[in-house]
Amino acid sequence: MSEKKMSSSRRHYLKSLMLSIAKGLLEDEAKEKEQERIRWMAENCPPLSLPGGTQQLQEFLKELHHKIDVIDEERYDLESKVNKATKEIEDLNIKVIDLKGKFKKPTLRKVRMSADAMLQALLGSKHKVSMDLRSNLKQVKKEVKEEDKELRNVGDWRQNIEDKSGMDGRKKMFESEG
C-alpha cells in the first residue's frame, strides 16, 4: 500500500478551504442565535410603555417591584431545591462507595519524627514534655561468674587429648560423668 504524499500547496489550499467553510458556518450560527434572542425577547418582554402621569408611574413601579419579588422567591426556591439535590447526590455517592468497598486508602508517607516532636504533636504546643529515653534505663554492672572463667580456661588442646587417650582417659571420662 503505497500512499502518495500530498504536496504542500495542495495541503495549504485544502486547509484554507476548510477554514473558510468553518467561518461561514460560525457566522450562520451567530445570526441564528441573534434571531432567536430577538424572537424570545418579543415573546417574553413586551415593549415598555411608560405612563405619562406620576400616579400611573408609581403604580407601574409597584407592579414591577411585585414581579421582581415573585421572581426572587422562585429563584430562591429553585436554588434551595438544587442544593438539597446536590447534598442527596453526595450522600448517595458515599453510600455507593461504602457498598462497593473500594475506598482507596491514601498512600502514607514515612515521616521521621523524634519522640519529643511526636509528643508535642499529640499533646499540643502547650505541654512541654521532653522524653529522654536513655536516662530512664538502669545501669547494669556485668559480673563474670567463676563457671564462665573455667569454661574459657580450657588450656592447651593437645594436653586435653592426651588425658583422654587410651583406656585411662575413657575411664576418667565415665567416672566424671557418673
PDB file of C-alpha atoms in Angstrom:
ATOM      1  CA  MET A   1       0.000   0.000   0.000  1.00  0.00           C
ATOM      2  CA  SER A   2       1.919   2.944  -1.225  1.00  0.00           C
ATOM      3  CA  GLU A   3       0.316   6.225  -0.315  1.00  0.00           C
ATOM      4  CA  LYS A   4       1.289   9.315  -2.227  1.00  0.00           C
ATOM      5  CA  LYS A   5       2.275  12.322  -0.205  1.00  0.00           C
ATOM      6  CA  MET A   6       0.245  15.460  -0.658  1.00  0.00           C
ATOM      7  CA  SER A   7       2.105  18.489  -1.917  1.00  0.00           C
ATOM      8  CA  SER A   8       2.369  21.423   0.437  1.00  0.00           C
ATOM      9  CA  SER A   9       0.456  23.769  -1.891  1.00  0.00           C
ATOM     10  CA  ARG A  10      -2.453  21.300  -2.119  1.00  0.00           C
ATOM     11  CA  ARG A  11      -2.421  20.867   1.666  1.00  0.00           C
ATOM     12  CA  HIS A  12      -2.496  24.668   2.235  1.00  0.00           C
ATOM     13  CA  TYR A  13      -5.325  25.029  -0.290  1.00  0.00           C
ATOM     14  CA  LEU A  14      -7.435  22.352   1.463  1.00  0.00           C
ATOM     15  CA  LYS A  15      -6.697  23.862   4.855  1.00  0.00           C
ATOM     16  CA  SER A  16      -7.774  27.359   3.762  1.00  0.00           C
ATOM     17  CA  LEU A  17     -10.911  25.875   2.155  1.00  0.00           C
ATOM     18  CA  MET A  18     -11.849  24.084   5.398  1.00  0.00           C
ATOM     19  CA  LEU A  19     -11.238  27.250   7.427  1.00  0.00           C
ATOM     20  CA  SER A  20     -13.426  29.361   5.107  1.00  0.00           C
ATOM     21  CA  ILE A  21     -16.270  26.795   5.324  1.00  0.00           C
ATOM     22  CA  ALA A  22     -15.987  26.719   9.144  1.00  0.00           C
ATOM     23  CA  LYS A  23     -16.001  30.530   9.255  1.00  0.00           C
ATOM     24  CA  GLY A  24     -19.202  30.612   7.192  1.00  0.00           C
ATOM     25  CA  LEU A  25     -20.866  28.052   9.455  1.00  0.00           C
ATOM     26  CA  LEU A  26     -19.917  30.040  12.569  1.00  0.00           C
ATOM     27  CA  GLU A  27     -21.335  33.245  11.070  1.00  0.00           C
ATOM     28  CA  ASP A  28     -24.612  31.485  10.192  1.00  0.00           C
ATOM     29  CA  GLU A  29     -24.838  30.083  13.714  1.00  0.00           C
ATOM     30  CA  ALA A  30     -24.273  33.537  15.229  1.00  0.00           C
ATOM     31  CA  LYS A  31     -27.055  35.008  13.028  1.00  0.00           C
ATOM     32  CA  GLU A  32     -29.447  32.244  14.121  1.00  0.00           C
ATOM     33  CA  LYS A  33     -28.682  32.882  17.791  1.00  0.00           C
ATOM     34  CA  GLU A  34     -29.310  36.597  17.367  1.00  0.00           C
ATOM     35  CA  GLN A  35     -32.642  35.963  15.624  1.00  0.00           C
ATOM     36  CA  GLU A  36     -33.665  33.501  18.346  1.00  0.00           C
ATOM     37  CA  ARG A  37     -32.782  36.060  21.036  1.00  0.00           C
ATOM     38  CA  ILE A  38     -34.860  38.756  19.310  1.00  0.00           C
ATOM     39  CA  ARG A  39     -37.803  36.342  18.961  1.00  0.00           C
ATOM     40  CA  TRP A  40     -37.596  35.343  22.658  1.00  0.00           C
ATOM     41  CA  MET A  41     -37.404  38.980  23.780  1.00  0.00           C
ATOM     42  CA  ALA A  42     -40.513  39.818  21.691  1.00  0.00           C
ATOM     43  CA  GLU A  43     -42.450  36.919  23.258  1.00  0.00           C
ATOM     44  CA  ASN A  44     -41.418  37.326  26.901  1.00  0.00           C
ATOM     45  CA  CYS A  45     -40.712  41.048  27.211  1.00  0.00           C
ATOM     46  CA  PRO A  46     -43.453  43.286  25.808  1.00  0.00           C
ATOM     47  CA  PRO A  47     -42.367  46.743  24.713  1.00  0.00           C
ATOM     48  CA  LEU A  48     -42.073  49.265  27.524  1.00  0.00           C
ATOM     49  CA  SER A  49     -44.766  51.894  27.614  1.00  0.00           C
ATOM     50  CA  LEU A  50     -44.169  54.445  30.324  1.00  0.00           C
ATOM     51  CA  PRO A  51     -47.268  56.230  31.589  1.00  0.00           C
ATOM     52  CA  GLY A  52     -47.366  59.998  31.442  1.00  0.00           C
ATOM     53  CA  GLY A  53     -48.534  60.868  34.984  1.00  0.00           C
ATOM     54  CA  THR A  54     -46.675  60.424  38.255  1.00  0.00           C
ATOM     55  CA  GLN A  55     -49.506  58.422  39.818  1.00  0.00           C
ATOM     56  CA  GLN A  56     -49.508  55.952  36.915  1.00  0.00           C
ATOM     57  CA  LEU A  57     -45.694  55.750  37.031  1.00  0.00           C
ATOM     58  CA  GLN A  58     -45.784  54.879  40.761  1.00  0.00           C
ATOM     59  CA  GLU A  59     -48.332  52.131  40.132  1.00  0.00           C
ATOM     60  CA  PHE A  60     -46.188  50.782  37.320  1.00  0.00           C
ATOM     61  CA  LEU A  61     -43.117  50.709  39.589  1.00  0.00           C
ATOM     62  CA  LYS A  62     -45.072  48.944  42.350  1.00  0.00           C
ATOM     63  CA  GLU A  63     -46.202  46.329  39.846  1.00  0.00           C
ATOM     64  CA  LEU A  64     -42.605  45.950  38.624  1.00  0.00           C
ATOM     65  CA  HIS A  65     -41.332  45.500  42.211  1.00  0.00           C
ATOM     66  CA  HIS A  66     -44.008  42.905  42.849  1.00  0.00           C
ATOM     67  CA  LYS A  67     -42.892  40.954  39.753  1.00  0.00           C
ATOM     68  CA  ILE A  68     -39.254  41.165  40.901  1.00  0.00           C
ATOM     69  CA  ASP A  69     -40.225  39.811  44.351  1.00  0.00           C
ATOM     70  CA  VAL A  70     -42.097  36.883  42.778  1.00  0.00           C
ATOM     71  CA  ILE A  71     -39.104  36.045  40.547  1.00  0.00           C
ATOM     72  CA  ASP A  72     -36.692  36.264  43.519  1.00  0.00           C
ATOM     73  CA  GLU A  73     -38.884  33.860  45.519  1.00  0.00           C
ATOM     74  CA  GLU A  74     -38.906  31.403  42.618  1.00  0.00           C
ATOM     75  CA  ARG A  75     -35.126  31.726  42.238  1.00  0.00           C
ATOM     76  CA  TYR A  76     -34.608  31.111  45.979  1.00  0.00           C
ATOM     77  CA  ASP A  77     -36.905  28.063  45.918  1.00  0.00           C
ATOM     78  CA  LEU A  78     -35.125  26.602  42.904  1.00  0.00           C
ATOM     79  CA  GLU A  79     -31.725  27.302  44.449  1.00  0.00           C
ATOM     80  CA  SER A  80     -32.691  25.527  47.691  1.00  0.00           C
ATOM     81  CA  LYS A  81     -34.022  22.534  45.694  1.00  0.00           C
ATOM     82  CA  VAL A  82     -30.761  22.339  43.764  1.00  0.00           C
ATOM     83  CA  ASN A  83     -28.679  22.491  46.969  1.00  0.00           C
ATOM     84  CA  LYS A  84     -30.819  19.779  48.571  1.00  0.00           C
ATOM     85  CA  ALA A  85     -30.477  17.591  45.472  1.00  0.00           C
ATOM     86  CA  THR A  86     -26.684  18.012  45.385  1.00  0.00           C
ATOM     87  CA  LYS A  87     -26.453  17.020  49.073  1.00  0.00           C
ATOM     88  CA  GLU A  88     -28.555  13.932  48.375  1.00  0.00           C
ATOM     89  CA  ILE A  89     -26.346  13.040  45.419  1.00  0.00           C
ATOM     90  CA  GLU A  90     -23.216  13.369  47.560  1.00  0.00           C
ATOM     91  CA  ASP A  91     -24.723  11.181  50.292  1.00  0.00           C
ATOM     92  CA  LEU A  92     -25.774   8.556  47.773  1.00  0.00           C
ATOM     93  CA  ASN A  93     -22.311   8.587  46.186  1.00  0.00           C
ATOM     94  CA  ILE A  94     -20.779   7.996  49.614  1.00  0.00           C
ATOM     95  CA  LYS A  95     -23.191   5.110  50.232  1.00  0.00           C
ATOM     96  CA  VAL A  96     -22.330   3.593  46.845  1.00  0.00           C
ATOM     97  CA  ILE A  97     -18.627   3.834  47.605  1.00  0.00           C
ATOM     98  CA  ASP A  98     -19.202   2.219  51.010  1.00  0.00           C
ATOM     99  CA  LEU A  99     -21.222  -0.600  49.459  1.00  0.00           C
ATOM    100  CA  LYS A 100     -18.602  -1.257  46.830  1.00  0.00           C
ATOM    101  CA  GLY A 101     -15.901  -1.368  49.449  1.00  0.00           C
ATOM    102  CA  LYS A 102     -13.432   0.105  47.043  1.00  0.00           C
ATOM    103  CA  PHE A 103     -12.383   3.029  49.167  1.00  0.00           C
ATOM    104  CA  LYS A 104      -8.839   3.783  48.171  1.00  0.00           C
ATOM    105  CA  LYS A 105      -6.631   4.318  51.145  1.00  0.00           C
ATOM    106  CA  PRO A 106      -4.176   7.119  50.526  1.00  0.00           C
ATOM    107  CA  THR A 107      -0.557   6.077  50.403  1.00  0.00           C
ATOM    108  CA  LEU A 108       1.098   7.025  53.637  1.00  0.00           C
ATOM    109  CA  ARG A 109       4.497   8.563  53.537  1.00  0.00           C
ATOM    110  CA  LYS A 110       7.115   7.626  56.077  1.00  0.00           C
ATOM    111  CA  VAL A 111       7.779  10.554  58.350  1.00  0.00           C
ATOM    112  CA  ARG A 112      10.856  10.713  60.514  1.00  0.00           C
ATOM    113  CA  MET A 113       9.986  12.263  63.823  1.00  0.00           C
ATOM    114  CA  SER A 114      11.735  12.353  67.153  1.00  0.00           C
ATOM    115  CA  ALA A 115       9.935  11.278  70.302  1.00  0.00           C
ATOM    116  CA  ASP A 116       9.783  14.872  71.527  1.00  0.00           C
ATOM    117  CA  ALA A 117       8.259  16.106  68.268  1.00  0.00           C
ATOM    118  CA  MET A 118       5.734  13.268  68.284  1.00  0.00           C
ATOM    119  CA  LEU A 119       4.635  14.024  71.857  1.00  0.00           C
ATOM    120  CA  GLN A 120       4.403  17.712  71.045  1.00  0.00           C
ATOM    121  CA  ALA A 121       2.230  16.926  68.006  1.00  0.00           C
ATOM    122  CA  LEU A 122      -0.026  14.661  70.075  1.00  0.00           C
ATOM    123  CA  LEU A 123      -0.308  16.824  73.190  1.00  0.00           C
ATOM    124  CA  GLY A 124      -0.123  20.232  71.551  1.00  0.00           C
ATOM    125  CA  SER A 125       2.328  23.062  71.917  1.00  0.00           C
ATOM    126  CA  LYS A 126       1.184  23.950  75.456  1.00  0.00           C
ATOM    127  CA  HIS A 127       2.662  20.834  77.033  1.00  0.00           C
ATOM    128  CA  LYS A 128       6.423  20.806  77.201  1.00  0.00           C
ATOM    129  CA  VAL A 129       7.403  17.183  77.590  1.00  0.00           C
ATOM    130  CA  SER A 130      10.930  16.085  76.943  1.00  0.00           C
ATOM    131  CA  MET A 131      11.458  12.414  76.678  1.00  0.00           C
ATOM    132  CA  ASP A 132      14.984  11.252  77.160  1.00  0.00           C
ATOM    133  CA  LEU A 133      14.596   7.509  76.961  1.00  0.00           C
ATOM    134  CA  ARG A 134      18.216   6.739  77.824  1.00  0.00           C
ATOM    135  CA  SER A 135      18.016   8.486  81.197  1.00  0.00           C
ATOM    136  CA  ASN A 136      15.310   6.068  82.347  1.00  0.00           C
ATOM    137  CA  LEU A 137      17.438   2.995  81.693  1.00  0.00           C
ATOM    138  CA  LYS A 138      19.031   1.157  84.634  1.00  0.00           C
ATOM    139  CA  GLN A 139      22.780   0.838  84.877  1.00  0.00           C
ATOM    140  CA  VAL A 140      23.778  -2.818  84.988  1.00  0.00           C
ATOM    141  CA  LYS A 141      27.210  -3.971  86.047  1.00  0.00           C
ATOM    142  CA  LYS A 142      28.429  -7.084  84.339  1.00  0.00           C
ATOM    143  CA  GLU A 143      29.676  -9.711  86.733  1.00  0.00           C
ATOM    144  CA  VAL A 144      31.797 -12.548  85.456  1.00  0.00           C
ATOM    145  CA  LYS A 145      30.900 -15.878  87.042  1.00  0.00           C
ATOM    146  CA  GLU A 146      33.550 -18.410  88.021  1.00  0.00           C
ATOM    147  CA  GLU A 147      31.975 -21.105  85.862  1.00  0.00           C
ATOM    148  CA  ASP A 148      32.400 -18.928  82.804  1.00  0.00           C
ATOM    149  CA  LYS A 149      36.067 -18.435  83.691  1.00  0.00           C
ATOM    150  CA  GLU A 150      36.592 -22.193  83.899  1.00  0.00           C
ATOM    151  CA  LEU A 151      34.970 -22.719  80.521  1.00  0.00           C
ATOM    152  CA  ARG A 152      37.187 -20.108  78.986  1.00  0.00           C
ATOM    153  CA  ASN A 153      40.355 -21.502  80.528  1.00  0.00           C
ATOM    154  CA  VAL A 154      40.275 -24.791  78.718  1.00  0.00           C
ATOM    155  CA  GLY A 155      44.004 -24.829  78.292  1.00  0.00           C
ATOM    156  CA  ASP A 156      46.061 -26.432  75.607  1.00  0.00           C
ATOM    157  CA  TRP A 157      44.039 -28.728  73.350  1.00  0.00           C
ATOM    158  CA  ARG A 158      46.873 -31.203  72.943  1.00  0.00           C
ATOM    159  CA  GLN A 159      47.061 -31.844  76.659  1.00  0.00           C
ATOM    160  CA  ASN A 160      43.294 -32.370  76.764  1.00  0.00           C
ATOM    161  CA  ILE A 161      43.530 -35.032  74.048  1.00  0.00           C
ATOM    162  CA  GLU A 162      46.436 -36.820  75.790  1.00  0.00           C
ATOM    163  CA  ASP A 163      44.402 -37.005  79.002  1.00  0.00           C
ATOM    164  CA  LYS A 164      41.518 -38.661  77.189  1.00  0.00           C
ATOM    165  CA  SER A 165      43.592 -41.053  75.086  1.00  0.00           C
ATOM    166  CA  GLY A 166      43.845 -44.711  75.998  1.00  0.00           C
ATOM    167  CA  MET A 167      41.706 -46.614  78.449  1.00  0.00           C
ATOM    168  CA  ASP A 168      42.610 -44.406  81.373  1.00  0.00           C
ATOM    169  CA  GLY A 169      41.204 -41.331  79.613  1.00  0.00           C
ATOM    170  CA  ARG A 170      37.929 -43.040  78.782  1.00  0.00           C
ATOM    171  CA  LYS A 171      37.617 -44.375  82.281  1.00  0.00           C
ATOM    172  CA  LYS A 172      38.153 -40.862  83.700  1.00  0.00           C
ATOM    173  CA  MET A 173      35.523 -39.506  81.315  1.00  0.00           C
ATOM    174  CA  PHE A 174      32.933 -42.044  82.506  1.00  0.00           C
ATOM    175  CA  GLU A 175      33.779 -41.514  86.142  1.00  0.00           C
ATOM    176  CA  SER A 176      33.443 -37.741  85.845  1.00  0.00           C
ATOM    177  CA  GLU A 177      30.016 -38.068  84.167  1.00  0.00           C
ATOM    178  CA  GLY A 178      28.657 -40.538  86.707  1.00  0.00           C
TER     179      GLY A 178
END
